[in-house]
mmCIF file of C-alpha atoms in Angstrom:
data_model
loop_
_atom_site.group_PDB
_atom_site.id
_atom_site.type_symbol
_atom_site.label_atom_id
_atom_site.label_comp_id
_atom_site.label_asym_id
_atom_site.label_seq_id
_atom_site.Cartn_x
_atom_site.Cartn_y
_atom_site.Cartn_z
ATOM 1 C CA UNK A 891 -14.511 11.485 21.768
ATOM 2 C CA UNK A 892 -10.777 11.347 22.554
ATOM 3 C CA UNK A 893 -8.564 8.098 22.733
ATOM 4 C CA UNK A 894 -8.415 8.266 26.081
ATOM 5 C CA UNK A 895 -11.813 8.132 26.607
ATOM 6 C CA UNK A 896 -12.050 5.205 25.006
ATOM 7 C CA UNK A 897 -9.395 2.990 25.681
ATOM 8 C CA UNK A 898 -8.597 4.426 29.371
ATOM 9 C CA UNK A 899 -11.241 3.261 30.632
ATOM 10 C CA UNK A 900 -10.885 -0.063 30.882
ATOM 11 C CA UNK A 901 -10.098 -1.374 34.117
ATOM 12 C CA UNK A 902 -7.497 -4.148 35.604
ATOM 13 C CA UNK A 903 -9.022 -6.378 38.800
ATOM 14 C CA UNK A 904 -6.420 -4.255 40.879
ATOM 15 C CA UNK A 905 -8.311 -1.139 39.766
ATOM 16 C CA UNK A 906 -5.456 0.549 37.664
ATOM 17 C CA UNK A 907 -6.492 1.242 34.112
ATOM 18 C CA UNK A 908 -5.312 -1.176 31.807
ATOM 19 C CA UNK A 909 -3.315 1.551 29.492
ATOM 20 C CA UNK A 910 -2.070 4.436 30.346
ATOM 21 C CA UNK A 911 -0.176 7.104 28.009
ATOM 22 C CA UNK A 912 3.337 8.322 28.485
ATOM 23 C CA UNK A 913 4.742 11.738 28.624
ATOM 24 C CA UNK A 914 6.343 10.233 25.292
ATOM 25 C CA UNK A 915 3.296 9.716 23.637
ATOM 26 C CA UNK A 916 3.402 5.864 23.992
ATOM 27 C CA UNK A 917 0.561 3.824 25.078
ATOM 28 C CA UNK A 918 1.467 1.211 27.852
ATOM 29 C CA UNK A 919 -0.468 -1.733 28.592
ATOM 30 C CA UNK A 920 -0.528 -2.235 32.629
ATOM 31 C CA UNK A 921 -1.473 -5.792 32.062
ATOM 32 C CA UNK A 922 1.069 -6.950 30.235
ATOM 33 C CA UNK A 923 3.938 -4.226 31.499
ATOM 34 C CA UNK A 924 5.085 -3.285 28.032
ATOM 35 C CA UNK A 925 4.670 -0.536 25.628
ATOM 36 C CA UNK A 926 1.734 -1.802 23.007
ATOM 37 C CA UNK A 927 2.466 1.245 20.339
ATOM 38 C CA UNK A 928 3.986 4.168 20.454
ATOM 39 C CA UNK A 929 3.805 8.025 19.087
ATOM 40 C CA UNK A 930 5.340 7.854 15.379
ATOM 41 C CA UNK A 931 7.251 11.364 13.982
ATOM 42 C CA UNK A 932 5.694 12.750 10.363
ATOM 43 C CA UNK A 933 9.157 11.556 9.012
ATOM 44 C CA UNK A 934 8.984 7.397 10.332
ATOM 45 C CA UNK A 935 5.264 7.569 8.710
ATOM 46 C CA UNK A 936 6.712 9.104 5.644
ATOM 47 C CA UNK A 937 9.501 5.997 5.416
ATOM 48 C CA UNK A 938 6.405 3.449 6.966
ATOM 49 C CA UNK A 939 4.398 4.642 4.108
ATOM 50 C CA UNK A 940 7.165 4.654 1.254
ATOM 51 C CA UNK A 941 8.249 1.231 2.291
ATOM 52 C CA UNK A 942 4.259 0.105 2.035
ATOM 53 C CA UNK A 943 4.267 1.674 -2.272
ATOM 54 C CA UNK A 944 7.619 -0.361 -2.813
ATOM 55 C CA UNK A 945 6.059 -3.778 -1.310
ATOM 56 C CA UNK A 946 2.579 -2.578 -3.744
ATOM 57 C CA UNK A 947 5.253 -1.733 -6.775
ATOM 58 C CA UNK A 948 7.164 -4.967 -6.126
ATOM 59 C CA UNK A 949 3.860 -7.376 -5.994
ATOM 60 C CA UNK A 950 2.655 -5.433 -9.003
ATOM 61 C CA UNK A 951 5.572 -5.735 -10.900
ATOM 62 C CA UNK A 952 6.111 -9.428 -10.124
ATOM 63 C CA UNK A 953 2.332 -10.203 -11.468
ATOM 64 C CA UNK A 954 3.396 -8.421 -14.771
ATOM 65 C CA UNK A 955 6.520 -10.108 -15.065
ATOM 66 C CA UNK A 956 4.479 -13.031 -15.065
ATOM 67 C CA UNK A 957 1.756 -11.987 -17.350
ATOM 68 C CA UNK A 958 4.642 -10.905 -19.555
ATOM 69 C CA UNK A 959 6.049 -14.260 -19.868
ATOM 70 C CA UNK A 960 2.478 -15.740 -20.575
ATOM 71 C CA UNK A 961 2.797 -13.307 -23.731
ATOM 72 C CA UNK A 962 6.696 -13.962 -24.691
ATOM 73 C CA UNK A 963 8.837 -16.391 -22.541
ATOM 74 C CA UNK A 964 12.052 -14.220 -23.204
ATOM 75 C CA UNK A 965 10.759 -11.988 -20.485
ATOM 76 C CA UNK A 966 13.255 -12.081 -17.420
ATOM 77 C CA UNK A 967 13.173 -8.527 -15.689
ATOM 78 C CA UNK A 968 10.895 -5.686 -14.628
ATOM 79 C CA UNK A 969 12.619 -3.912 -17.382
ATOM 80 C CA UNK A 970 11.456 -6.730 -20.223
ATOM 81 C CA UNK A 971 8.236 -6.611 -19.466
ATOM 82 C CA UNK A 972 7.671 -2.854 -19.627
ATOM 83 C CA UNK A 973 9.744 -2.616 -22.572
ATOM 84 C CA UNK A 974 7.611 -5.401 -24.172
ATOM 85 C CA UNK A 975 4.427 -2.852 -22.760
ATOM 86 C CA UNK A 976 5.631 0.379 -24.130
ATOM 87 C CA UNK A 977 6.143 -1.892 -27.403
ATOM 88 C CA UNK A 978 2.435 -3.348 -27.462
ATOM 89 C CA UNK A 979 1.272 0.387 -26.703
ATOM 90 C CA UNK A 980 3.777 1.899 -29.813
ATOM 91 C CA UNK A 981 2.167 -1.314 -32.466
ATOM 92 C CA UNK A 982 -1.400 -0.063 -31.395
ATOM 93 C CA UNK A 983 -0.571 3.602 -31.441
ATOM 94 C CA UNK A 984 1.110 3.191 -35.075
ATOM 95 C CA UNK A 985 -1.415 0.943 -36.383
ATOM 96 C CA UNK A 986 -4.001 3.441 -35.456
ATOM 97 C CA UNK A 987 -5.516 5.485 -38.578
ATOM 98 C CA UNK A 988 -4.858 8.721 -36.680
ATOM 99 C CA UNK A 989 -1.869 8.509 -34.542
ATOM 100 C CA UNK A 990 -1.851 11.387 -31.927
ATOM 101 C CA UNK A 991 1.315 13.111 -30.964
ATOM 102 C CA UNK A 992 0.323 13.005 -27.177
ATOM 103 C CA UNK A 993 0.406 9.475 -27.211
ATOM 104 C CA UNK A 994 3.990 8.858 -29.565
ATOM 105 C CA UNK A 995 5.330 11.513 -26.575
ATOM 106 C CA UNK A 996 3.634 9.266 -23.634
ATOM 107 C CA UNK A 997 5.583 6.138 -25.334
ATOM 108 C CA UNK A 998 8.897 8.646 -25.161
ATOM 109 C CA UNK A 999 8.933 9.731 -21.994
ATOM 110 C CA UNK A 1000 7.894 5.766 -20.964
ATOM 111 C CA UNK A 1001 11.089 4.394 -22.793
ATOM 112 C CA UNK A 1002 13.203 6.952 -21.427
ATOM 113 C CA UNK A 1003 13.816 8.971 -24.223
ATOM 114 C CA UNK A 1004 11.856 12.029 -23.062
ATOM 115 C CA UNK A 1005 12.424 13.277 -20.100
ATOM 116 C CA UNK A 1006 9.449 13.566 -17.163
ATOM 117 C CA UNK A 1007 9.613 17.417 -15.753
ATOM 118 C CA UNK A 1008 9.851 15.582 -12.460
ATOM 119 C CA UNK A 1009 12.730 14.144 -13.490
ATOM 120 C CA UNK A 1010 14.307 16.886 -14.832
ATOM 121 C CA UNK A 1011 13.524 19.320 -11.990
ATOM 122 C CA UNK A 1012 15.251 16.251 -9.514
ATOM 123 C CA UNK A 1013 18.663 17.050 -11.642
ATOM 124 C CA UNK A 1014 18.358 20.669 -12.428
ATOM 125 C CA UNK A 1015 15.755 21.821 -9.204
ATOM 126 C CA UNK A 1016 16.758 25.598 -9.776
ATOM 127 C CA UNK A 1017 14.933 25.381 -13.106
ATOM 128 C CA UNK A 1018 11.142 26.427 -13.360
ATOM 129 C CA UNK A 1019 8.526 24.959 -15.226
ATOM 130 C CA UNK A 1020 8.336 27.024 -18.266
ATOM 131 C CA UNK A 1021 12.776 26.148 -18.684
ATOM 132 C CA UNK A 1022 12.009 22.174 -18.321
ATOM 133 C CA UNK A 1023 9.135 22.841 -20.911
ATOM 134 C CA UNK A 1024 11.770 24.344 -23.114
ATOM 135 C CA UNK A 1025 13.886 21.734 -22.539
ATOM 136 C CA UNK A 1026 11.706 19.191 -23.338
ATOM 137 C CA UNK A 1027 10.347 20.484 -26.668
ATOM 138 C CA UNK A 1028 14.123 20.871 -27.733
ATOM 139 C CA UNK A 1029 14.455 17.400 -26.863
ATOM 140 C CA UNK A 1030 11.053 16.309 -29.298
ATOM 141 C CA UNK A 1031 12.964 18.766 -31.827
ATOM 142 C CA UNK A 1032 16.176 17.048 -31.861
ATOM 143 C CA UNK A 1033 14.144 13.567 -32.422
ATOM 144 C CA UNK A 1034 12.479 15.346 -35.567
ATOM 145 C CA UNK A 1035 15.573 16.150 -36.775
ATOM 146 C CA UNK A 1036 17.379 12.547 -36.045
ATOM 147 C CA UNK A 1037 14.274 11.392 -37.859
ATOM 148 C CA UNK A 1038 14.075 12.791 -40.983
ATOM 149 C CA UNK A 1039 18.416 12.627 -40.994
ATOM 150 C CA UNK A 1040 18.185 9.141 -41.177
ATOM 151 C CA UNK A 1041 18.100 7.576 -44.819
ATOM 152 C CA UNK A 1042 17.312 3.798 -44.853
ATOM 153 C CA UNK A 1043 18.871 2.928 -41.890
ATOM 154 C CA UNK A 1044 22.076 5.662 -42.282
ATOM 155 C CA UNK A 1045 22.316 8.621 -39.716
ATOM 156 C CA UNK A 1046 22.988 11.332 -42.391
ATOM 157 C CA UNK A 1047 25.149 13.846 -40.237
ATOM 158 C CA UNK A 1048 26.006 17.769 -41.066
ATOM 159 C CA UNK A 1049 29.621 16.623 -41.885
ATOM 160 C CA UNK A 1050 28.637 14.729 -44.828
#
């Protein structure tokens, strides 16, 4: 069944349909003389749809913001609350008896501090999967190294 079937059928007391569809691809309503929607272009439902994540993102973020503060009223931002999240998530991952290394790198790459291939492809898009995975583990190896260079609270460098 095709819209027009459906919704061309219906007829005004002067015997014109009530809507009728433009060369355009816009649907105008004889009753009321006025365009009542019109044919939208894959990019405009791209943006429509983009615009409809943000207003989900924003709500949801909001609500956490909130919850947040319910945990620790020093919570203010977006930012506080998802640094006090990736926190929670690092005390229960560290406080487990068998920490895993997938989930010390899913608390990295949620505080920033290792980069998302998505990411990286955004900044470097010539680069293919198998470079960003390079990158990425020489990232993790630098953090090793910072790690076991710092001695009580000194950064032991190569100077030294």
């Amino acid at each position: 069944m095709k819209f027009e079937d459906v919704y061309f059928t219906d007829k005004l007391p002067d015997g014109r349909t009530r809507y009728r569809l433009l060369k355009s691809g816009a649907v105008f309503d004889n009753s009321q003389n006025k365009i009542v929607a019109r044919k939208i272009t894959p990019d405009e439902a791209r943006e429509m749809a983009h615009k409809r994540w943000d207003k989900y993102r924003e709500a949801t973020a909001s609500r956490i913001v909130k919850e947040a503060q319910a945990i620790d009223s020093s919570i203010e931002t977006e930012e506080d609350a998802w640094a006090l999240v990736v926190a929670k998530t690092y005390i229960a991952i560290m406080d487990s008896d068998k920490p895993r290394g997938d989930d010390l790198e899913k608390v990295g790459r949620a505080m920033g501090a290792i980069p998302n291939i998505t990411d990286v492809k955004q900044v470097i898009p010539q680069e293919t999967d198998e470079d960003v995975k390079a990158l990425i583990r020489e990232v993790a190896r630098l953090a090793a190294r910072y790690e076991r260079e710092t001695v009580e609270g000194r950064v032991i460098d190569d100077s030294d």
